[in-house]
Short mmCIF file of C-alpha atoms in Angstrom, two decimals:
data_model
loop_
_atom_site.label_atom_id
_atom_site.label_comp_id
_atom_site.label_asym_id
_atom_site.label_seq_id
_atom_site.Cartn_x
_atom_site.Cartn_y
_atom_site.Cartn_z
CA MET A 1 96.71 119.90 49.39
CA PRO A 2 97.66 116.24 49.92
CA VAL A 3 95.14 114.09 51.78
CA ARG A 4 96.46 112.95 55.14
CA PRO A 5 96.13 109.17 55.61
CA PRO A 6 93.81 108.10 58.43
CA LEU A 7 95.25 106.94 61.71
CA SER A 8 95.51 103.18 61.45
CA ILE A 9 93.59 100.91 63.79
CA ARG A 10 95.92 98.43 65.39
CA PRO A 11 95.10 95.40 67.52
CA ARG A 12 94.10 96.54 71.00
CA GLU A 13 95.36 93.58 72.98
CA VAL A 14 98.43 94.10 75.13
CA GLN A 15 101.57 93.14 73.25
CA ARG A 16 104.05 91.25 75.37
CA VAL A 17 107.40 90.25 73.96
CA PRO A 18 108.63 87.08 75.69
CA THR A 19 111.98 87.35 77.40
CA VAL A 20 114.76 84.94 76.48
CA GLY A 21 115.92 83.13 79.57
CA GLY A 22 114.72 84.16 83.00
CA ASP A 23 118.19 85.06 84.28
CA GLN A 24 119.30 87.20 81.36
CA PRO A 25 119.52 90.95 82.05
CA GLN A 26 116.90 93.12 80.40
CA PRO A 27 117.44 96.55 78.85
CA SER A 28 117.22 99.35 81.38
CA GLY A 29 114.04 101.40 81.33
CA VAL A 30 111.94 98.45 80.12
CA LEU A 31 108.86 97.43 82.09
CA LEU A 32 108.68 93.73 82.93
CA PHE A 33 105.42 91.92 83.57
CA GLU A 34 104.98 89.22 86.18
CA ASP A 35 104.58 86.62 83.42
CA GLY A 36 108.07 87.43 82.14
CA GLY A 37 106.99 89.49 79.13
CA VAL A 38 108.44 92.86 78.17
CA ALA A 39 106.04 95.77 77.64
CA VAL A 40 105.69 97.52 74.31
CA THR A 41 105.81 101.31 74.14
CA LEU A 42 102.38 102.88 73.56
CA LEU A 43 103.19 106.60 73.84
CA GLU A 44 106.32 108.66 73.28
CA CYS A 45 106.83 112.37 73.78
CA ARG A 46 109.84 113.57 71.81
CA ASN A 47 111.29 116.95 72.73
CA ILE A 48 107.86 118.44 73.48
CA HIS A 49 107.73 122.21 73.98
CA LYS A 50 104.62 124.21 74.82
CA THR A 51 104.85 127.99 75.05
CA TYR A 52 102.02 130.42 75.74
CA GLY A 53 101.90 134.02 74.55
CA HIS A 54 103.80 135.81 71.79
CA GLY A 55 106.96 137.86 71.43
CA VAL A 56 108.52 139.06 74.68
CA ALA A 57 105.46 137.92 76.67
CA THR A 58 106.00 134.20 76.09
CA VAL A 59 105.76 131.73 78.96
CA PRO A 60 107.37 128.29 78.47
CA ALA A 61 105.14 125.75 80.23
CA VAL A 62 106.80 122.58 78.89
CA ARG A 63 110.45 122.64 77.86
CA GLY A 64 111.85 119.77 75.84
CA VAL A 65 110.15 116.80 77.50
CA ASP A 66 111.09 113.28 76.42
CA MET A 67 108.92 110.57 77.93
CA GLN A 68 107.50 107.16 77.14
CA LEU A 69 104.62 105.11 78.47
CA GLU A 70 104.21 101.38 78.03
CA ARG A 71 101.08 99.36 77.32
CA GLY A 72 99.31 98.41 80.54
CA GLU A 73 101.57 100.70 82.62
CA THR A 74 100.77 103.54 85.00
CA LEU A 75 103.25 106.40 84.85
CA GLY A 76 102.93 108.91 87.67
CA LEU A 77 103.74 112.53 86.79
CA VAL A 78 104.44 114.64 89.87
CA GLY A 79 105.66 118.11 90.74
CA GLU A 80 104.62 121.37 92.34
CA SER A 81 101.69 123.40 91.04
CA GLY A 82 102.68 125.28 87.91
CA CYS A 83 105.45 122.88 86.88
CA GLY A 84 103.72 122.05 83.57
CA LYS A 85 102.38 118.57 84.27
CA THR A 86 98.76 119.37 83.40
CA THR A 87 99.86 121.21 80.26
CA LEU A 88 101.82 118.16 79.17
CA GLY A 89 98.77 115.96 79.75
CA ARG A 90 96.60 118.28 77.66
CA VAL A 91 99.18 118.24 74.87
CA ILE A 92 99.18 114.44 74.85
CA VAL A 93 95.40 114.17 74.47
CA GLY A 94 95.27 116.95 71.87
CA LEU A 95 93.55 119.67 73.91
CA ASN A 96 96.63 121.87 73.42
CA ALA A 97 98.87 121.70 70.36
CA PRO A 98 102.61 121.43 71.09
CA THR A 99 104.69 124.42 70.05
CA SER A 100 107.29 121.95 68.81
CA GLY A 101 108.18 118.30 69.23
CA LYS A 102 106.40 115.07 68.42
CA VAL A 103 103.73 112.91 70.02
CA VAL A 104 104.19 109.31 68.86
CA PHE A 105 101.30 106.97 69.61
CA ASP A 106 101.49 103.26 68.90
CA GLY A 107 104.51 103.86 66.65
CA GLU A 108 102.94 106.64 64.59
CA ASP A 109 103.68 110.37 64.69
CA VAL A 110 100.27 111.86 65.47
CA SER A 111 101.44 115.39 66.34
CA GLY A 112 99.31 117.04 63.66
CA ARG A 113 96.48 114.54 63.90
CA LEU A 114 95.45 114.72 67.54
CA HIS A 115 91.87 115.68 66.66
CA GLU A 116 91.24 112.68 64.42
CA PRO A 117 88.35 110.55 65.73
CA GLU A 118 90.38 107.34 65.93
CA PHE A 119 93.07 108.99 68.09
CA ARG A 120 90.41 110.57 70.30
CA ARG A 121 88.76 107.18 70.71
CA ARG A 122 91.98 105.58 71.88
CA VAL A 123 93.17 108.42 74.15
CA GLN A 124 90.85 109.88 76.80
CA MET A 125 91.21 112.25 79.76
CA VAL A 126 89.68 112.42 83.23
CA PHE A 127 89.78 115.91 84.70
CA GLN A 128 90.45 117.13 88.22
CA HIS A 129 86.99 118.50 88.97
CA PRO A 130 84.15 116.28 87.71
CA GLN A 131 81.65 118.91 88.84
CA SER A 132 82.88 121.22 86.07
CA SER A 133 83.71 118.58 83.45
CA LEU A 134 80.24 116.97 83.44
CA ASN A 135 77.29 118.78 81.86
CA PRO A 136 74.92 119.62 84.76
CA LYS A 137 71.88 119.26 82.49
CA PHE A 138 72.76 115.78 81.21
CA ARG A 139 71.64 112.60 82.85
CA VAL A 140 74.38 110.02 83.35
CA SER A 141 73.13 107.96 80.40
CA THR A 142 73.47 110.96 78.07
CA THR A 143 76.93 111.76 79.41
CA LEU A 144 78.08 108.21 78.67
CA ARG A 145 76.27 107.91 75.37
CA GLU A 146 77.82 111.02 73.80
CA PRO A 147 81.47 109.87 73.39
CA ALA A 148 80.34 106.46 72.15
CA ILE A 149 78.14 108.05 69.47
CA LEU A 150 80.91 110.43 68.37
CA LEU A 151 83.84 108.04 68.45
CA THR A 152 82.50 104.52 67.87
CA SER A 153 80.14 102.75 65.48
CA MET A 154 77.96 101.19 68.19
CA ARG A 155 74.25 100.92 67.44
CA ASN A 156 71.55 102.00 69.90
CA GLU A 157 70.98 98.54 71.36
CA GLU A 158 74.73 98.07 71.82
CA LEU A 159 75.01 101.49 73.45
CA GLY A 160 72.50 100.58 76.13
CA GLN A 161 74.37 97.41 76.99
CA GLN A 162 77.71 99.22 76.98
CA ILE A 163 76.42 101.91 79.35
CA GLU A 164 75.13 99.31 81.82
CA GLN A 165 78.36 97.29 81.66
CA THR A 166 80.51 100.39 82.13
CA LEU A 167 78.48 101.62 85.09
CA ARG A 168 78.89 98.23 86.75
CA LEU A 169 82.61 98.30 85.97
CA VAL A 170 83.04 101.57 87.90
CA GLY A 171 80.92 100.34 90.80
CA LEU A 172 77.62 102.08 90.01
CA GLY A 173 74.25 100.41 89.51
CA ILE A 174 72.17 100.86 86.38
CA GLU A 175 69.76 103.06 88.36
CA TYR A 176 72.36 105.85 88.12
CA GLN A 177 71.59 106.24 84.40
CA THR A 178 68.73 108.61 85.13
CA ARG A 179 70.54 110.82 87.63
CA LYS A 180 72.07 114.23 87.03
CA PRO A 181 75.37 115.50 88.50
CA LYS A 182 73.65 117.43 91.30
CA GLN A 183 72.21 114.14 92.57
CA LEU A 184 75.64 112.51 92.93
CA SER A 185 78.37 112.66 95.56
CA GLY A 186 81.95 113.64 94.74
CA GLY A 187 83.08 110.03 94.53
CA GLN A 188 80.12 109.08 92.34
CA LEU A 189 80.82 112.03 90.03
CA GLN A 190 84.41 110.89 89.56
CA ARG A 191 83.22 107.35 88.82
CA VAL A 192 80.93 108.74 86.13
CA ALA A 193 83.85 110.73 84.69
CA ILE A 194 85.94 107.55 84.57
CA ALA A 195 83.03 105.67 83.00
CA ARG A 196 82.73 108.34 80.31
CA ALA A 197 86.42 107.93 79.46
CA LEU A 198 85.97 104.14 79.23
CA MET A 199 83.00 104.27 76.84
CA SER A 200 85.23 104.49 73.76
CA SER A 201 87.43 101.57 74.94
CA PRO A 202 90.64 103.66 75.05
CA ASP A 203 94.20 102.40 75.20
CA LEU A 204 95.39 105.38 77.25
CA ILE A 205 93.68 107.52 79.88
CA VAL A 206 95.31 110.71 81.14
CA LEU A 207 94.13 111.27 84.72
CA ASP A 208 94.66 114.86 85.89
CA GLU A 209 94.51 114.99 89.71
CA PRO A 210 91.56 112.55 89.70
CA THR A 211 91.47 112.15 93.50
CA SER A 212 92.59 115.55 94.78
CA SER A 213 89.06 116.79 95.57
CA LEU A 214 88.04 113.59 97.38
CA ASP A 215 88.43 112.62 101.03
CA GLN A 216 90.89 109.87 101.93
CA SER A 217 88.46 106.94 102.11
CA ILE A 218 86.90 107.72 98.73
CA ARG A 219 90.35 108.41 97.28
CA SER A 220 91.47 104.89 98.20
CA ARG A 221 88.38 103.40 96.56
CA ILE A 222 89.00 105.30 93.32
CA ILE A 223 92.62 104.10 93.25
CA ALA A 224 91.46 100.51 93.81
CA LEU A 225 88.90 100.96 91.04
CA LEU A 226 91.50 102.27 88.58
CA LYS A 227 93.83 99.36 89.32
CA ASP A 228 90.99 96.87 88.84
CA ILE A 229 90.04 98.45 85.49
CA GLN A 230 93.66 98.34 84.35
CA GLU A 231 93.90 94.67 85.24
CA ARG A 232 90.70 93.88 83.35
CA ARG A 233 91.31 96.02 80.26
CA GLN A 234 95.10 96.51 80.13
CA VAL A 235 94.60 100.26 79.70
CA SER A 236 97.58 102.57 80.28
CA TYR A 237 97.40 105.55 82.65
CA LEU A 238 99.29 108.80 82.85
CA PHE A 239 98.48 109.70 86.46
CA ILE A 240 99.11 113.41 87.12
CA SER A 241 99.16 114.41 90.78
CA HIS A 242 100.88 116.41 93.49
CA ASP A 243 99.81 113.78 96.05
CA LEU A 244 102.91 111.61 96.27
CA SER A 245 101.38 109.06 98.63
CA THR A 246 98.58 108.36 96.16
CA VAL A 247 101.00 108.13 93.25
CA ARG A 248 103.04 105.55 95.14
CA LYS A 249 99.98 103.31 95.46
CA ILE A 250 99.16 103.20 91.75
CA ALA A 251 102.21 103.98 89.59
CA HIS A 252 104.71 101.52 88.15
CA ARG A 253 107.11 104.38 87.39
CA VAL A 254 107.23 108.04 88.38
CA ALA A 255 108.44 111.08 86.44
CA VAL A 256 109.28 114.21 88.45
CA MET A 257 108.73 117.58 86.76
CA TYR A 258 110.25 120.95 87.64
CA LEU A 259 109.69 124.17 85.67
CA GLY A 260 108.58 122.37 82.53
CA ARG A 261 111.38 119.77 82.56
CA ILE A 262 111.41 116.15 83.70
CA VAL A 263 114.31 115.94 86.14
CA GLU A 264 114.04 112.30 87.25
CA VAL A 265 112.31 109.12 86.07
CA SER A 266 112.45 105.88 88.00
CA GLU A 267 110.54 102.81 89.05
CA THR A 268 108.26 103.85 91.89
CA GLU A 269 109.79 102.11 94.89
CA ALA A 270 113.33 102.92 93.78
CA LEU A 271 112.41 106.60 93.56
CA PHE A 272 110.71 106.72 96.96
CA ASN A 273 113.44 104.73 98.70
CA ASP A 274 116.40 106.48 97.07
CA PRO A 275 115.57 109.77 95.31
CA GLN A 276 118.62 111.07 93.43
CA HIS A 277 117.81 114.51 92.05
CA PRO A 278 118.04 117.23 94.75
CA TYR A 279 114.56 118.46 93.85
CA THR A 280 113.09 114.96 94.14
CA GLN A 281 114.77 114.56 97.52
CA ALA A 282 113.18 117.78 98.77
CA LEU A 283 109.79 116.87 97.32
CA LEU A 284 109.72 113.44 98.97
CA SER A 285 111.01 114.75 102.29
CA ALA A 286 107.70 116.60 102.66
CA VAL A 287 105.70 113.34 102.58
CA PRO A 288 104.68 112.31 106.13
CA SER A 289 106.12 108.97 107.22
CA ILE A 290 104.19 106.33 109.17
CA ASP A 291 107.44 104.72 110.32
CA PRO A 292 107.95 105.61 114.03
CA ASP A 293 111.70 105.05 113.62
CA ASP A 294 112.01 107.45 110.69
CA ARG A 295 114.12 110.38 111.90
CA SER A 296 114.74 112.00 108.52
CA GLU A 297 114.24 115.76 108.43
CA ARG A 298 112.37 117.73 105.83
CA ILE A 299 114.59 119.41 103.25
CA ILE A 300 113.77 123.11 102.99
CA LEU A 301 114.83 124.52 99.63
CA ARG A 302 116.50 127.90 99.72
CA GLY A 303 115.42 130.80 97.54
CA GLU A 304 112.40 131.07 95.30
CA THR A 305 111.34 129.20 92.20
CA PRO A 306 112.56 131.20 89.17
CA SER A 307 109.98 132.91 87.00
CA PRO A 308 109.24 130.90 83.83
CA THR A 309 109.71 134.14 81.88
CA ALA A 310 113.21 134.74 83.29
CA LEU A 311 114.87 131.35 83.64
CA PRO A 312 118.59 131.33 84.46
CA VAL A 313 121.22 130.16 81.99
CA GLY A 314 122.17 126.55 82.68
CA CYS A 315 120.27 124.39 85.16
CA SER A 316 116.94 125.92 86.18
CA PHE A 317 117.33 124.48 89.71
CA GLN A 318 120.76 126.05 90.35
CA ASP A 319 119.70 128.83 92.74
CA ARG A 320 117.94 126.37 95.07
CA CYS A 321 120.42 123.50 94.93
CA GLU A 322 123.02 122.55 97.56
CA LEU A 323 125.04 120.64 94.95
CA VAL A 324 125.43 123.51 92.46
CA HIS A 325 128.84 124.10 90.88
CA ALA A 326 130.26 126.21 88.05
CA ARG A 327 129.09 123.95 85.21
CA CYS A 328 125.47 124.19 86.37
CA ARG A 329 125.48 127.95 85.74
CA VAL A 330 126.56 127.74 82.10
CA GLU A 331 125.19 124.42 80.84
CA ALA A 332 121.79 122.75 81.22
CA PRO A 333 121.97 119.05 82.18
CA LEU A 334 120.10 116.41 80.21
CA LEU A 335 118.39 113.25 81.40
CA GLN A 336 121.05 110.57 81.70
CA GLU A 337 120.79 106.96 82.80
CA THR A 338 122.13 106.53 86.33
CA GLY A 339 120.94 103.00 87.03
CA PRO A 340 118.48 100.31 85.96
CA ALA A 341 115.31 102.00 84.69
CA ARG A 342 116.43 105.33 86.19
CA HIS A 343 117.27 108.63 84.49
CA VAL A 344 118.27 111.85 86.26
CA GLU A 345 118.88 115.39 85.00
CA CYS A 346 121.72 116.50 87.29
CA PHE A 347 125.49 116.83 86.75
CA ALA A 348 126.23 116.03 90.40
CA VAL A 349 124.39 112.71 90.20
CA GLN A 350 125.59 111.72 86.74
#
């Protein structure tokens, strides 16, 4: 059996390609930084499928997803419960193997190498419920020490310094080292979970509903913390959530998922101000508005969401869509560019 080459270690600093001329148009879909640089792609998902079960009892959770994430960017991934967004996140970090498709990280196909230590060091995950993702018997220092021991070459004296620095980075004092999860509040638990992810100095953190179990005031503090960490370390985030208001506060771009497919991708404000896919329009219409002059009505989708085990031929949204026509019932649309940095999976919009 041939020996698989190790995952290469590339420079961790953010790569910014200078633009040529401030007034020249840039390629669509490319993230621009305030200093005029163009972001470099860190992660690509190429035609990712994830199916559970065997034979006639198969359930497709992710169906042909193409997606990219830039260095230093936050990509929000939104959709209803059961749409496949958490499954996609778990595939990206290697907790679930894709049924087919490729995960390309920093220019390398790592699809069959997601358990290699160097990939695990560079890609971390923060889970929805820190109460269940943190070992109740471990003190905070042990929780933070473990990933550093497994994934880095830090010595004991370096580990102690790194733990103290990371605790301060997430807004916790060094006195928290000796505490166990039962001695911490919900917000403090999530800060420890974020600190654990940071201990290996990752390039990408997948955040799966990291604020859903927190009250609004603590939620805002966690979002501010994540933005501060990103500014300091240029880490990329895949921010998975059903809370659209929270996603709007943190994401540079947003991808909308429906029944295992990404149906719209756009820069955040463009998506919230002018959603194009009928499903995105309905999803955003449910977000409460603080504008007293906003008279827009909520869009109530007709029918029921199809079963993942019995999806219709053609567009999977056809039975709930007001724009459906004959082509939608025989052919599945693909993501197509409909404007600067915007892609939509809908014949009526394209």
